[in-house]
Structure formats: structure tokens, C-alpha cells
mmCIF file of C-alpha atoms in Angstrom:
data_model
loop_
_atom_site.group_PDB
_atom_site.id
_atom_site.type_symbol
_atom_site.label_atom_id
_atom_site.label_comp_id
_atom_site.label_asym_id
_atom_site.label_seq_id
_atom_site.Cartn_x
_atom_site.Cartn_y
_atom_site.Cartn_z
ATOM 1 C CA MET A 146 0.144 -0.118 0.374
ATOM 2 C CA ALA A 147 2.778 2.532 1.004
ATOM 3 C CA GLY A 148 4.616 1.352 -2.463
ATOM 4 C CA ARG A 149 1.472 2.499 -4.475
ATOM 5 C CA ALA A 150 1.232 5.843 -2.522
ATOM 6 C CA MET A 151 4.826 6.385 -3.218
ATOM 7 C CA ARG A 152 4.441 5.738 -6.698
ATOM 8 C CA SER A 153 1.363 7.789 -7.288
ATOM 9 C CA LEU A 154 3.121 10.945 -5.780
ATOM 10 C CA ALA A 155 5.822 10.510 -8.027
ATOM 11 C CA ALA A 156 3.484 10.161 -10.977
ATOM 12 C CA VAL A 157 1.807 13.497 -9.691
ATOM 13 C CA SER A 158 5.448 15.189 -9.483
ATOM 14 C CA ALA A 159 6.104 14.489 -12.860
ATOM 15 C CA LEU A 160 3.276 15.407 -14.419
ATOM 16 C CA ALA A 161 3.407 18.703 -12.433
ATOM 17 C CA LEU A 162 7.386 19.385 -13.517
ATOM 18 C CA ALA A 163 5.930 18.423 -17.092
ATOM 19 C CA ALA A 164 3.197 20.902 -17.056
ATOM 20 C CA THR A 165 5.513 23.816 -15.583
ATOM 21 C CA ALA A 166 7.959 23.331 -18.431
ATOM 22 C CA ARG A 167 5.550 23.606 -21.136
ATOM 23 C CA ALA A 168 4.220 26.399 -19.908
ATOM 24 C CA GLY A 169 7.553 28.021 -19.536
ATOM 25 C CA ALA A 170 8.292 26.891 -23.000
ATOM 26 C CA GLN A 171 4.721 28.522 -24.469
ATOM 27 C CA ALA A 172 4.981 31.842 -22.000
ATOM 28 C CA PRO A 173 5.612 34.821 -24.432
ATOM 29 C CA ALA A 174 8.905 36.637 -24.640
ATOM 30 C CA PRO A 175 8.994 39.947 -22.992
ATOM 31 C CA PRO A 176 7.744 42.980 -25.305
ATOM 32 C CA ALA A 177 10.585 45.057 -26.646
ATOM 33 C CA PRO A 178 11.281 48.609 -25.027
ATOM 34 C CA PRO A 179 8.699 50.664 -26.946
ATOM 35 C CA ARG A 180 9.957 53.661 -29.367
ATOM 36 C CA PRO A 181 9.537 56.990 -28.091
ATOM 37 C CA PRO A 182 6.531 58.716 -29.500
ATOM 38 C CA GLY A 183 8.163 60.159 -33.394
ATOM 39 C CA ALA A 184 10.584 57.569 -33.607
ATOM 40 C CA GLY A 185 11.024 55.384 -36.611
ATOM 41 C CA ILE A 186 9.374 57.656 -39.148
ATOM 42 C CA ALA A 187 11.059 57.444 -42.409
ATOM 43 C CA ILE A 188 11.814 61.112 -43.358
ATOM 44 C CA GLY A 189 14.776 60.184 -46.238
ATOM 45 C CA ASP A 190 17.419 58.315 -47.979
ATOM 46 C CA LEU A 191 20.882 57.394 -48.043
ATOM 47 C CA GLY A 192 21.699 59.266 -51.438
ATOM 48 C CA TRP A 193 25.755 58.245 -51.447
ATOM 49 C CA ALA A 194 28.071 56.222 -49.394
ATOM 50 C CA ALA A 195 31.646 55.695 -50.264
ATOM 51 C CA ARG A 196 33.213 53.481 -47.617
ATOM 52 C CA ASP A 197 31.391 52.636 -44.122
ATOM 53 C CA ILE A 198 28.437 54.184 -42.917
ATOM 54 C CA GLU A 199 26.333 52.583 -39.903
ATOM 55 C CA ARG A 200 23.434 53.147 -38.118
ATOM 56 C CA SER A 201 22.108 52.863 -34.670
ATOM 57 C CA GLU A 202 18.410 52.737 -34.130
ATOM 58 C CA LEU A 203 15.804 53.181 -31.443
ATOM 59 C CA PRO A 204 14.984 51.396 -29.231
ATOM 60 C CA LYS A 205 18.133 49.675 -29.005
ATOM 61 C CA LYS A 206 20.720 52.011 -29.221
ATOM 62 C CA GLY A 207 24.330 50.799 -29.158
ATOM 63 C CA SER A 208 23.797 48.348 -32.091
ATOM 64 C CA TRP A 209 25.321 49.169 -35.615
ATOM 65 C CA VAL A 210 24.415 48.191 -38.558
ATOM 66 C CA ARG A 211 26.121 49.221 -41.975
ATOM 67 C CA LEU A 212 23.869 51.201 -44.362
ATOM 68 C CA ALA A 213 23.984 51.158 -48.460
ATOM 69 C CA ALA A 214 22.810 53.664 -50.856
ATOM 70 C CA GLY A 215 19.255 53.687 -51.065
ATOM 71 C CA ASP A 216 18.574 52.603 -47.331
ATOM 72 C CA LYS A 217 15.510 54.605 -45.412
ATOM 73 C CA LEU A 218 16.422 57.117 -42.984
ATOM 74 C CA ARG A 219 14.155 57.429 -39.912
ATOM 75 C CA THR A 220 13.902 59.616 -36.530
ATOM 76 C CA GLY A 221 15.511 58.310 -33.920
ATOM 77 C CA ASP A 222 18.875 57.171 -35.741
ATOM 78 C CA THR A 223 22.041 57.990 -35.055
ATOM 79 C CA PHE A 224 24.805 57.609 -38.237
ATOM 80 C CA ARG A 225 28.457 57.180 -38.061
ATOM 81 C CA THR A 226 30.763 57.252 -40.436
ATOM 82 C CA SER A 227 34.559 55.841 -40.655
ATOM 83 C CA ASP A 228 37.444 57.281 -40.946
ATOM 84 C CA ASP A 229 37.772 57.485 -44.419
ATOM 85 C CA ALA A 230 34.347 57.659 -45.471
ATOM 86 C CA THR A 231 31.901 60.172 -47.178
ATOM 87 C CA ALA A 232 28.121 60.040 -47.071
ATOM 88 C CA ARG A 233 25.133 62.078 -48.169
ATOM 89 C CA LEU A 234 21.516 61.969 -46.751
ATOM 90 C CA ASP A 235 18.805 62.998 -48.745
ATOM 91 C CA PHE A 236 15.862 64.778 -47.318
ATOM 92 C CA PRO A 237 13.129 66.516 -49.275
ATOM 93 C CA TRP A 238 14.381 69.965 -47.520
ATOM 94 C CA MET A 239 17.739 69.521 -47.615
ATOM 95 C CA ALA A 240 21.336 67.432 -48.444
ATOM 96 C CA VAL A 241 23.752 66.762 -45.293
ATOM 97 C CA THR A 242 27.190 65.774 -46.523
ATOM 98 C CA LEU A 243 29.052 63.814 -43.642
ATOM 99 C CA GLY A 244 32.681 63.336 -43.818
ATOM 100 C CA SER A 245 34.918 61.275 -41.895
ATOM 101 C CA SER A 246 34.711 59.825 -38.187
ATOM 102 C CA THR A 247 31.267 61.892 -38.110
ATOM 103 C CA MET A 248 28.608 61.062 -35.989
ATOM 104 C CA LEU A 249 24.701 62.816 -36.458
ATOM 105 C CA THR A 250 21.531 62.121 -34.908
ATOM 106 C CA ILE A 251 18.075 62.579 -35.803
ATOM 107 C CA PRO A 252 16.093 62.862 -32.590
ATOM 108 C CA ALA A 253 12.694 61.563 -32.305
ATOM 109 C CA SER A 254 10.759 64.738 -31.702
ATOM 110 C CA THR A 255 7.998 66.301 -32.346
ATOM 111 C CA VAL A 256 10.333 69.704 -33.575
ATOM 112 C CA LEU A 257 12.402 67.888 -36.517
ATOM 113 C CA SER A 258 16.363 68.599 -35.867
ATOM 114 C CA THR A 259 19.585 67.136 -35.933
ATOM 115 C CA VAL A 260 22.405 66.827 -34.021
ATOM 116 C CA LEU A 261 25.815 67.051 -34.900
ATOM 117 C CA GLU A 262 27.776 65.336 -32.384
ATOM 118 C CA GLN A 263 31.237 65.238 -34.090
ATOM 119 C CA GLY A 264 33.327 65.753 -37.269
ATOM 120 C CA ARG A 265 32.348 67.464 -40.274
ATOM 121 C CA ALA A 266 28.748 68.385 -42.044
ATOM 122 C CA GLU A 267 27.457 69.880 -45.034
ATOM 123 C CA PHE A 268 24.352 70.972 -45.274
ATOM 124 C CA ALA A 269 23.208 72.735 -48.016
ATOM 125 C CA GLY A 270 18.936 73.607 -48.613
ATOM 126 C CA PRO A 271 17.460 76.064 -51.189
ATOM 127 C CA GLY A 272 14.939 77.446 -48.722
ATOM 128 C CA ARG A 273 14.842 80.215 -46.250
ATOM 129 C CA ASP A 274 15.149 77.793 -43.391
ATOM 130 C CA ILE A 275 16.759 74.241 -43.305
ATOM 131 C CA VAL A 276 15.608 72.020 -40.303
ATOM 132 C CA LYS A 277 17.174 73.206 -36.746
ATOM 133 C CA ILE A 278 20.280 72.113 -36.253
ATOM 134 C CA ARG A 279 21.905 71.070 -32.659
ATOM 135 C CA VAL A 280 25.607 71.152 -32.200
ATOM 136 C CA GLY A 281 27.144 71.387 -28.773
ATOM 137 C CA ASP A 282 25.807 73.821 -26.696
ATOM 138 C CA GLY A 283 24.091 75.916 -29.584
ATOM 139 C CA GLU A 284 21.495 75.864 -32.556
ATOM 140 C CA VAL A 285 21.700 76.706 -35.981
ATOM 141 C CA ARG A 286 19.022 77.831 -38.281
ATOM 142 C CA GLY A 287 19.067 79.548 -41.824
ATOM 143 C CA GLY A 288 19.234 78.559 -45.409
ATOM 144 C CA GLY A 289 22.009 77.913 -47.865
ATOM 145 C CA ARG A 290 24.882 75.830 -48.022
ATOM 146 C CA LEU A 291 26.976 75.864 -44.448
ATOM 147 C CA VAL A 292 29.893 73.658 -43.335
ATOM 148 C CA LEU A 293 29.939 72.671 -39.488
ATOM 149 C CA ARG A 294 32.964 71.197 -37.685
ATOM 150 C CA ARG A 295 32.907 69.945 -34.174
ATOM 151 C CA SER A 296 35.648 69.125 -31.894
ATOM 152 C CA ALA A 297 36.019 68.846 -28.432
ATOM 153 C CA GLY A 298 34.586 71.843 -26.663
ATOM 154 C CA ARG A 299 34.018 73.907 -29.763
ATOM 155 C CA THR A 300 31.933 74.095 -32.870
ATOM 156 C CA SER A 301 33.046 75.989 -35.904
ATOM 157 C CA ALA A 302 30.531 77.358 -38.817
ATOM 158 C CA THR A 303 31.304 78.317 -42.283
ATOM 159 C CA ALA A 304 28.913 79.949 -44.631
ATOM 160 C CA LEU A 305 29.237 79.469 -47.837
ATOM 161 C CA GLU A 306 25.940 80.428 -49.397
ATOM 162 C CA GLY A 307 23.068 81.997 -47.799
ATOM 163 C CA ALA A 308 22.323 83.230 -44.423
ATOM 164 C CA PHE A 309 22.184 81.454 -41.008
ATOM 165 C CA ARG A 310 21.847 82.164 -37.456
ATOM 166 C CA VAL A 311 24.051 80.993 -34.554
ATOM 167 C CA ARG A 312 22.806 80.837 -30.964
ATOM 168 C CA ALA A 313 24.406 79.710 -27.829
ATOM 169 C CA ALA A 314 24.764 81.139 -24.460
ATOM 170 C CA GLY A 315 21.748 83.486 -24.901
ATOM 171 C CA ARG A 316 23.541 85.262 -28.127
ATOM 172 C CA THR A 317 22.413 85.076 -31.507
ATOM 173 C CA VAL A 318 25.128 85.888 -34.682
ATOM 174 C CA GLU A 319 24.155 85.984 -37.952
ATOM 175 C CA ILE A 320 27.081 84.818 -40.591
ATOM 176 C CA ASN A 321 26.223 85.057 -44.549
ATOM 177 C CA GLY A 322 28.022 83.442 -47.219
ATOM 178 C CA GLY A 323 31.635 84.411 -47.037
ATOM 179 C CA GLU A 324 31.782 84.570 -43.285
ATOM 180 C CA GLY A 325 32.285 82.149 -40.480
ATOM 181 C CA THR A 326 31.974 82.202 -36.509
ATOM 182 C CA VAL A 327 33.355 79.853 -33.619
ATOM 183 C CA VAL A 328 31.499 78.887 -30.591
ATOM 184 C CA MET A 329 33.309 77.242 -27.445
ATOM 185 C CA ASP A 330 31.189 75.311 -25.208
ATOM 186 C CA GLY A 331 29.516 77.666 -22.567
ATOM 187 C CA ARG A 332 29.945 80.957 -24.465
ATOM 188 C CA PRO A 333 28.389 82.993 -27.051
ATOM 189 C CA PRO A 334 29.245 82.757 -31.024
ATOM 190 C CA GLU A 335 32.290 85.059 -31.613
ATOM 191 C CA ALA A 336 31.780 87.642 -33.946
ATOM 192 C CA PRO A 337 31.446 86.930 -37.957
ATOM 193 C CA ALA A 338 34.993 86.864 -39.425
ATOM 194 C CA PRO A 339 35.882 86.859 -43.360
ATOM 195 C CA LEU A 340 36.740 83.217 -44.693
ATOM 196 C CA PRO A 341 40.305 82.512 -46.103
ATOM 197 C CA ALA A 342 40.829 82.772 -49.263
ATOM 198 C CA PRO A 343 40.646 79.876 -51.282
ATOM 199 C CA PRO A 344 43.667 77.600 -52.594
ATOM 200 C CA ARG A 345 45.163 78.277 -56.251
ATOM 201 C CA GLY A 346 47.742 76.820 -58.380
ATOM 202 C CA LEU A 347 46.161 73.331 -58.787
ATOM 203 C CA HIS A 348 48.002 70.600 -59.974
ATOM 204 C CA PRO A 349 46.717 68.557 -61.855
ATOM 205 C CA GLY A 350 44.525 72.014 -63.029
ATOM 206 C CA ARG A 351 42.033 71.820 -66.227
ATOM 207 C CA ASP A 352 44.452 69.749 -68.157
ATOM 208 C CA PRO A 353 43.561 66.309 -66.631
ATOM 209 C CA ALA A 354 45.775 63.902 -65.188
ATOM 210 C CA TYR A 355 45.629 60.212 -66.515
ATOM 211 C CA VAL A 356 46.180 57.519 -63.590
ATOM 212 C CA ARG A 357 45.454 53.788 -63.689
ATOM 213 C CA LEU A 358 42.190 52.516 -61.506
ATOM 214 C CA GLY A 359 43.804 51.609 -58.528
ATOM 215 C CA GLN A 360 46.799 53.632 -58.598
ATOM 216 C CA PRO A 361 47.156 56.992 -56.436
ATOM 217 C CA VAL A 362 47.398 60.333 -57.701
ATOM 218 C CA ASP A 363 49.363 63.053 -56.254
ATOM 219 C CA LEU A 364 47.266 66.367 -56.048
ATOM 220 C CA ARG A 365 49.383 69.985 -55.351
ATOM 221 C CA TRP A 366 48.419 73.460 -54.560
ATOM 222 C CA THR A 367 49.235 76.402 -52.952
ATOM 223 C CA ALA A 368 48.892 75.953 -49.522
ATOM 224 C CA GLY A 369 46.625 78.597 -47.776
ATOM 225 C CA GLY A 370 47.332 76.947 -44.655
ATOM 226 C CA PRO A 371 48.243 74.062 -42.641
ATOM 227 C CA SER A 372 45.455 72.174 -43.128
ATOM 228 C CA HIS A 373 43.032 71.597 -45.958
ATOM 229 C CA HIS A 374 39.861 69.595 -47.172
ATOM 230 C CA VAL A 375 40.295 67.937 -50.318
ATOM 231 C CA GLU A 376 36.842 66.179 -52.521
ATOM 232 C CA ILE A 377 36.368 64.638 -55.523
ATOM 233 C CA LEU A 378 33.025 65.238 -57.261
ATOM 234 C CA ALA A 379 31.376 63.735 -60.463
ATOM 235 C CA LEU A 380 32.147 65.435 -63.643
ATOM 236 C CA LYS A 381 28.999 67.095 -64.050
ATOM 237 C CA ALA A 382 26.999 67.246 -60.894
ATOM 238 C CA ASP A 383 27.975 69.108 -57.450
ATOM 239 C CA GLU A 384 27.360 66.076 -55.074
ATOM 240 C CA VAL A 385 30.734 65.502 -53.185
ATOM 241 C CA LEU A 386 31.934 61.595 -53.546
ATOM 242 C CA LEU A 387 35.012 61.569 -51.768
ATOM 243 C CA GLY A 388 35.608 63.883 -48.799
ATOM 244 C CA LEU A 389 39.154 64.134 -46.687
ATOM 245 C CA ASP A 390 40.785 65.980 -44.241
ATOM 246 C CA VAL A 391 44.598 66.160 -45.053
ATOM 247 C CA GLY A 392 47.768 68.480 -44.324
ATOM 248 C CA ALA A 393 49.971 70.404 -46.555
ATOM 249 C CA PRO A 394 50.213 69.258 -50.107
ATOM 250 C CA PRO A 395 51.407 67.254 -51.898
ATOM 251 C CA VAL A 396 48.546 65.040 -51.209
ATOM 252 C CA ARG A 397 48.631 61.032 -52.264
ATOM 253 C CA VAL A 398 44.623 60.286 -53.504
ATOM 254 C CA GLU A 399 43.397 57.003 -54.590
ATOM 255 C CA ILE A 400 40.041 57.511 -56.759
ATOM 256 C CA PRO A 401 37.976 54.127 -56.718
ATOM 257 C CA TRP A 402 36.099 54.215 -59.961
ATOM 258 C CA LEU A 403 36.460 54.356 -63.605
ATOM 259 C CA GLY A 404 35.906 57.710 -65.278
ATOM 260 C CA THR A 405 36.665 61.744 -65.289
ATOM 261 C CA TYR A 406 36.234 63.873 -61.897
ATOM 262 C CA ARG A 407 36.838 67.167 -60.572
ATOM 263 C CA TRP A 408 38.585 67.880 -57.540
ATOM 264 C CA ARG A 409 38.640 71.044 -55.439
ATOM 265 C CA VAL A 410 40.378 71.961 -52.024
ATOM 266 C CA SER A 411 39.631 74.133 -49.251
ATOM 267 C CA THR A 412 41.840 75.833 -46.597
ATOM 268 C CA ARG A 413 40.850 75.492 -43.037
ATOM 269 C CA ASP A 414 42.160 77.714 -40.440
ATOM 270 C CA ALA A 415 43.108 76.771 -36.805
ATOM 271 C CA ARG A 416 39.747 77.352 -35.388
ATOM 272 C CA GLY A 417 38.118 75.184 -37.934
ATOM 273 C CA ILE A 418 36.508 77.752 -40.275
ATOM 274 C CA GLU A 419 37.118 76.722 -44.114
ATOM 275 C CA SER A 420 37.559 78.759 -47.209
ATOM 276 C CA PRO A 421 35.284 78.822 -50.012
ATOM 277 C CA PRO A 422 36.605 75.893 -52.324
ATOM 278 C CA SER A 423 39.300 76.542 -55.151
ATOM 279 C CA ALA A 424 38.324 75.821 -58.688
ATOM 280 C CA ASP A 425 38.381 72.866 -60.398
ATOM 281 C CA GLY A 426 41.145 70.274 -61.246
ATOM 282 C CA LEU A 427 40.518 67.114 -63.457
ATOM 283 C CA ILE A 428 41.182 63.562 -63.047
ATOM 284 C CA CYS A 429 40.822 60.782 -65.096
ATOM 285 C CA SER A 430 40.798 57.152 -64.003
ATOM 286 C CA VAL A 431 41.361 54.730 -66.937
ATOM 287 C CA ASP A 432 41.534 50.788 -66.678
ATOM 288 C CA ARG A 433 44.698 50.499 -68.840
#
């Protein structure tokens, strides 16, 4: 009798354990963290990517995914480029060209804005007001072409075309095409100042240099300072295909595509303000 009771108890225990296991297997996974209001709304496309650009999206910031041209851009996304990359983000109201080692965020908020966290970004919009740009302690509004550089404790703003209002520490400064300003964290913007003069004497110039695909070409110019920004562009379009921060000439650059391309260079002063681009030179990349 006692043995039969023990066997019954064991059977009941086994059934209970099996039921518990089934319940655990069928229990739904915990829900993913909710997206903030306004996150994940598609507002643009990745128009161009030379080398690596990655995205981290809400709700799980910190997980990075490599992007390709044509991928959608969404509110709540953060983008970062590798140390040799160029990428263009296309929105209906403006284009943003990211340089190397750059990080930019599109916050998930009711008021559309962009946040330049580090590096170099060029903003181009034909209207009177592009989206508000937050950078460091300040913000920028306006329309035209604007280059922003963000480094530790400092923001440099270069207005190439149009007009922009730079606000920080309770003060607003307006810069027009051909002017720039610097904002140190915790301080108001400096007074507008003329941009440096563009470099001259480019070689190769209007007479193109022919170089075999995969081989570098040496670029030279009359230096306007210790630091410069070189850009490679399509022959008949103004989109930047490759942008490089470099030192003094000569600079060796490899173009990874066949065809004829324009190149130009800007001087960058010690505060990060850039000159207008130089005149164009020509490079022809051939397969033999």
C-alpha cells in the first residue's frame, strides 16, 4: 500500500514538472522596449556612401548596422562614418554630406532637427530655413550652404552661401555667405569673420591627369594654411563623392572608380573655419 502511494506521488510530481515546463516554453517573450513617440518615421534616404556608414536605431541604441545607398533614414537614428568615409543623406528639404569620423543624430521629437555630435557635415538647402541643427551648446538655423565642424568643446561654422543664425549662451550671431564664426562650449558665438582665401595653383588643373584605376594620384596646390579639405566630385554634378581632411600638399589620393572627376580643395584655419573651395582640377581614372 505504501509503495503504491509513493508511486502515485511520483507520477503527480512528474506531471506537475511537465506542466510547468510546457508553461515556460509557451510563455511569450518579454516585449521589446517601446519606441519613443515620433521614432522610426522615414524622412529621407541614404543618397551616397563611399566606404562605411553605420546606423544605430531606437529603441536599442548601441547596435550598429552598415547602410547602403538607397536605405531609408528614420527619426531616432544615429549615423556614424568610418575614418575614410563620405556619405550623403538626402531629405526633401536639404542634403547633408557627412565627412570622415562623423556622428549625426535625427532625434525622435515633434520638432524635426539634427544633432551633429562630432566631425564635419555640410548642409545644403534651397529654402529660407533648413531644419534646426543642434551642435554642442548651440543651434543653427538658416538656408544656403553651411559647413559645421564639431570637436572637443568647439563648434566651427562656415557659411558658403545664404545666411544662418548661430545661437548659444543667450546670444545670436548671423553669418552670411563668405563669413564664419566659432562657438566655444558655454560661451556665445564669436563675431562673424571673413573666410580664408581659397587655395590656388592646382595641379592637375584643367589639363587632366590620367591615372590607372587603383593607382594614386598626387594633388598639389599653393597652400593657404597647415590644414585642408580635399573633395572629389563627379564631372557634371556637385555631389561630393569623396571628402578628405588633409595637411599640406602634396597629397596622394586614390580614386576607386573609372571615369573623369573634378577635384577641389579648401583651406582650414586653426579654428576649423574653411575657405570657399578652389577652382576645379580634373583627374581621369582609366583601366589601362
